Coordinates of C-alpha atoms and ligand atoms in Angstrom, one line a residue:
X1 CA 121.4 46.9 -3.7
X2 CA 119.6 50.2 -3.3
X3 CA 115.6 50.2 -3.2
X4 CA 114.1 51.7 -6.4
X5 CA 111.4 54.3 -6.3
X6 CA 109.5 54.3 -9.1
X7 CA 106.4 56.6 -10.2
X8 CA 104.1 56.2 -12.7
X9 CA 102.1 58.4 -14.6
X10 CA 98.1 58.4 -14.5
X11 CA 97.4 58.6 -18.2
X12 CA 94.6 61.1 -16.9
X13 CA 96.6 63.6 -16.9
X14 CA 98.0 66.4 -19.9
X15 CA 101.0 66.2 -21.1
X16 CA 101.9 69.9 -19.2
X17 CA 100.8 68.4 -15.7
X18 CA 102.9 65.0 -15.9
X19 CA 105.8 67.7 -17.1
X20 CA 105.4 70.0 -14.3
X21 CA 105.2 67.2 -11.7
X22 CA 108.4 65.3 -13.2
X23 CA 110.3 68.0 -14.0
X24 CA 109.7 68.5 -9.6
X25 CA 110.3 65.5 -8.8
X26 CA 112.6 63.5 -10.7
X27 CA 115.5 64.2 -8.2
X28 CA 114.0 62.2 -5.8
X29 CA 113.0 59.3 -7.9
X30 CA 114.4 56.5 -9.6
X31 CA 112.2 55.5 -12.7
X32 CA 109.2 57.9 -13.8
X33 CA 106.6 55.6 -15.9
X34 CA 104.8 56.6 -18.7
X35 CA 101.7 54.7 -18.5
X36 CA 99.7 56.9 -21.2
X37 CA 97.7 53.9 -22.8
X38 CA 95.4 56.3 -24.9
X39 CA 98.6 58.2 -26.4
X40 CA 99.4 57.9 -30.1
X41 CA 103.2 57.3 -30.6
X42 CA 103.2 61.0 -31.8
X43 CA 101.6 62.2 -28.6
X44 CA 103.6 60.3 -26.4
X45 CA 107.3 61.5 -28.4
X46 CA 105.7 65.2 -27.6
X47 CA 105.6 63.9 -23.6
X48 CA 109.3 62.7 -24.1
X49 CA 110.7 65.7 -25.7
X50 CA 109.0 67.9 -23.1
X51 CA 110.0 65.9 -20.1
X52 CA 114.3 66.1 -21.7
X53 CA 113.5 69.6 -22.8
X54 CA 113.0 70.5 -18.4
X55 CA 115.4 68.3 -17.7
X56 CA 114.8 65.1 -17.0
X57 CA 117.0 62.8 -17.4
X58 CA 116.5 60.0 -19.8
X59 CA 118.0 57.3 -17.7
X60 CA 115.0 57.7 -15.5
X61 CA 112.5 57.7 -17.9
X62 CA 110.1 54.4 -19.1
X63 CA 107.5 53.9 -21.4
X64 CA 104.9 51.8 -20.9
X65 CA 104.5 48.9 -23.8
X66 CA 105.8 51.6 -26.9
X67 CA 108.7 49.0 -27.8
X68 CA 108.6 51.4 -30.7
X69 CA 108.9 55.0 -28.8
X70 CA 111.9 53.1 -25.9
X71 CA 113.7 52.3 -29.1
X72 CA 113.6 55.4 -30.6
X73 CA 114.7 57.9 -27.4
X74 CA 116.8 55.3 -25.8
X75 CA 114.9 54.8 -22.3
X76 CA 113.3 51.6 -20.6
X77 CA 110.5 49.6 -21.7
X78 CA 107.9 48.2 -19.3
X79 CA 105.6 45.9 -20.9
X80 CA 102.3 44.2 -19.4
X81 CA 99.7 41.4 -20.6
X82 CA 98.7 43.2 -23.6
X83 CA 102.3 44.1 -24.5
X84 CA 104.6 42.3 -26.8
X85 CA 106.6 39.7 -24.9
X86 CA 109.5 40.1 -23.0
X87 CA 111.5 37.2 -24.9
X88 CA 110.4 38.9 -28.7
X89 CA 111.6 41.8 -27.1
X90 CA 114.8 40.8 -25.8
X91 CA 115.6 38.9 -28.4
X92 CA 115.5 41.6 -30.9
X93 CA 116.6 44.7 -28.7
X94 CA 118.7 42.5 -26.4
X95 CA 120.4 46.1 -24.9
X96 CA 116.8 47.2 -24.4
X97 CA 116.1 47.5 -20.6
X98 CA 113.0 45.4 -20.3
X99 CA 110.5 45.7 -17.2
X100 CA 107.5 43.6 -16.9
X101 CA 104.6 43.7 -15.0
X102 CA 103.5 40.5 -13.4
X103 CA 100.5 39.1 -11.0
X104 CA 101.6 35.7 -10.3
X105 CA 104.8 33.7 -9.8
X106 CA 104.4 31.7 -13.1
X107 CA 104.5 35.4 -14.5
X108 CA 107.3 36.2 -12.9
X109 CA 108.8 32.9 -13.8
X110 CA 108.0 33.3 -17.2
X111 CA 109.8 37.3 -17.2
X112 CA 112.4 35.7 -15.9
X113 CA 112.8 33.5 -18.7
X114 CA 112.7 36.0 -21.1
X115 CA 115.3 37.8 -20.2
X116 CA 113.8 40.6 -17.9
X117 CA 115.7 43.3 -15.9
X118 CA 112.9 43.3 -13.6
X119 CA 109.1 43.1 -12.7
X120 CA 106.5 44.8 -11.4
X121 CA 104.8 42.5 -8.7
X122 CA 100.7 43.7 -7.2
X123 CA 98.9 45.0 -6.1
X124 CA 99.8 43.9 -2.9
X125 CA 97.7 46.6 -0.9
X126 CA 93.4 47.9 -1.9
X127 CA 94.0 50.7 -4.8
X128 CA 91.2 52.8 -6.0
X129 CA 93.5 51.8 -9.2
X130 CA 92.4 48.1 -9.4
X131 CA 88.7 48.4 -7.2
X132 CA 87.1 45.2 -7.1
X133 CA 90.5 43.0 -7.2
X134 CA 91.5 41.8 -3.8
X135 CA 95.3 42.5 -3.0
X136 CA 97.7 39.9 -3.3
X137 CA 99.2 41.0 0.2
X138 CA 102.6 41.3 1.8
X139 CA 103.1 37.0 1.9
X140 CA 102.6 36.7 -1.8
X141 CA 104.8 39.2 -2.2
X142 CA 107.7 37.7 -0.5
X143 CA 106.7 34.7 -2.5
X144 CA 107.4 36.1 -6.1
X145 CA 110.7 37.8 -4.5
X146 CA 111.9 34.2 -3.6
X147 CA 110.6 32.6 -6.6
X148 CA 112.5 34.6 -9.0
X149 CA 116.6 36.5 -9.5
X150 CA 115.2 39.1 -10.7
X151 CA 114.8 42.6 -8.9
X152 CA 110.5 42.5 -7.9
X153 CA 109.4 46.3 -7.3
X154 CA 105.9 46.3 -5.3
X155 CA 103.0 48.3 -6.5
X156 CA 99.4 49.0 -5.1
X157 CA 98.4 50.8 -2.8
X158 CA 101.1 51.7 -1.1
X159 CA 101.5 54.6 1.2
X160 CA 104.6 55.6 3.2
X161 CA 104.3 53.6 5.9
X162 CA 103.5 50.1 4.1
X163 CA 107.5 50.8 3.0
X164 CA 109.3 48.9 5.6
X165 CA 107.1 45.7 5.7
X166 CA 107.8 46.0 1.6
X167 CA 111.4 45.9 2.4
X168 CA 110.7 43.2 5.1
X169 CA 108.9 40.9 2.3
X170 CA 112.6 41.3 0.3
X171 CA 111.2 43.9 -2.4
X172 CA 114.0 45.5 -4.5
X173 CA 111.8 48.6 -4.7
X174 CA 108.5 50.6 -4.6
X175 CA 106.1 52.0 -7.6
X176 CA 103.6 54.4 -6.9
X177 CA 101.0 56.1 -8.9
X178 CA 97.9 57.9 -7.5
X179 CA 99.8 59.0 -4.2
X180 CA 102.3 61.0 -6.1
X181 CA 100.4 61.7 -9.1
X182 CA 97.3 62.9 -7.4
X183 CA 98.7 64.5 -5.0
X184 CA 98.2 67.9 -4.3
X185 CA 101.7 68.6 -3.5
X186 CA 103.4 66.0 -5.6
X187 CA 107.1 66.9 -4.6
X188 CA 106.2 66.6 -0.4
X189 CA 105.2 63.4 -1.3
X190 CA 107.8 62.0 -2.9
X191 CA 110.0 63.1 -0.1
X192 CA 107.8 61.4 2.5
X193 CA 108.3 58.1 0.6
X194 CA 111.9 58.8 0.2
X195 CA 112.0 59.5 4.0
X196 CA 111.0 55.9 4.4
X197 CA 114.3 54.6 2.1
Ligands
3NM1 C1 99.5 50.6 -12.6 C2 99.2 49.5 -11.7 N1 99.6 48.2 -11.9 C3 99.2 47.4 -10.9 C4 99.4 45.9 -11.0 O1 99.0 45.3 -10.0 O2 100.0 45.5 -11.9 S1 98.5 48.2 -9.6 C5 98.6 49.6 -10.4 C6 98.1 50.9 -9.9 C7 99.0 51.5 -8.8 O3 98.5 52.6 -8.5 P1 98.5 53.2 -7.0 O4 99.9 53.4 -6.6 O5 97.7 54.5 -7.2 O6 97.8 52.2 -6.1

């Protein structure tokens, strides 16, 4: 199957910035995450009708948690610990496309189980995004992917060239915040990831 890029938004960042990045860079991604924990519904609608108003498409777009906002625009739902769970919400929204973000294989088991499209599996490299957490690492990694059917995308850390051992460990794709998001030149480096597909 093809490897999935996925980026993720900050949730530091206004809703004119994540617009003008995605709006750049969307041809060249897979999934674009909303991760915009201190949005109200209402705010993060705005983000939504912004993001389909440049052009966007909606296919690529995921919200982070909002069962309630996926529902209502039609795009992915990726849910975490402090989400609803992945069986409630497959079991009422069963066309929903459900991601969930895991940190261990009875996680990922447990996604499974409910009925998840896929999961988010880290952070397997050092992020200034979870400082003070050691990495999982490459070998758990390659753990979750055999411990589960499910497609496991890798996140944390990772820079261009951590892609191919990624691949090596069996990942079915990559998610990347800061080093697309905080970029200075957002759209060079998405093509340098892409390079490494
Ligand atoms: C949002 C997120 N979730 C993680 C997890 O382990 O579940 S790590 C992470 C941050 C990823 O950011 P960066 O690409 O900047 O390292």
């Amino acid at each position: 199957m093809k490897k999935q890029f996925h980026v993720i938004s900050t949730g530091r960042q206004s809703t004119e910035q994540v617009v003008a990045i995605a709006s750049q860079i969307h041809p060249y991604v897979d999934a674009i995450h909303l991760r915009e924990k201190t949005k109200t519904a209402k705010e993060l609608a705005e983000m939504m009708e912004e993001l389909l108003f440049h052009g966007v498409p909606k296919e690529k777009l995921v919200v982070n948690d909002r069962v309630d906002v996926a529902i209502v625009y039609g795009v992915k739902v990726q849910l975490a610990f402090h989400s609803l769970s992945v069986r409630q919400v497959k079991e009422c929204f069963p066309s929903l496309s459900v991601g969930c973000s895991v940190h261990s294989q009875d996680e990922a088991k447990e996604a499974e189980d409910g009925g998840a499209d896929y999961c988010i599996y880290g952070h397997v490299f050092p992020t200034a995004s979870k400082r003070g957490v050691p990495p999982r690492g490459i070998e758990a990694l390659a753990q979750i992917v055999g411990a589960v059917r499910i497609p496991v995308i890798a996140i944390g850390g990772i820079q261009p060239h951590h892609v191919p051992s990624v691949w090596e460990a069996g990942a079915a794709g990559i998610a990347v915040m800061s080093g697309v998001f905080c970029a200075e030149d957002p759209l060079r480096e998405v093509k340098r990831y892409r390079q490494m597909f």
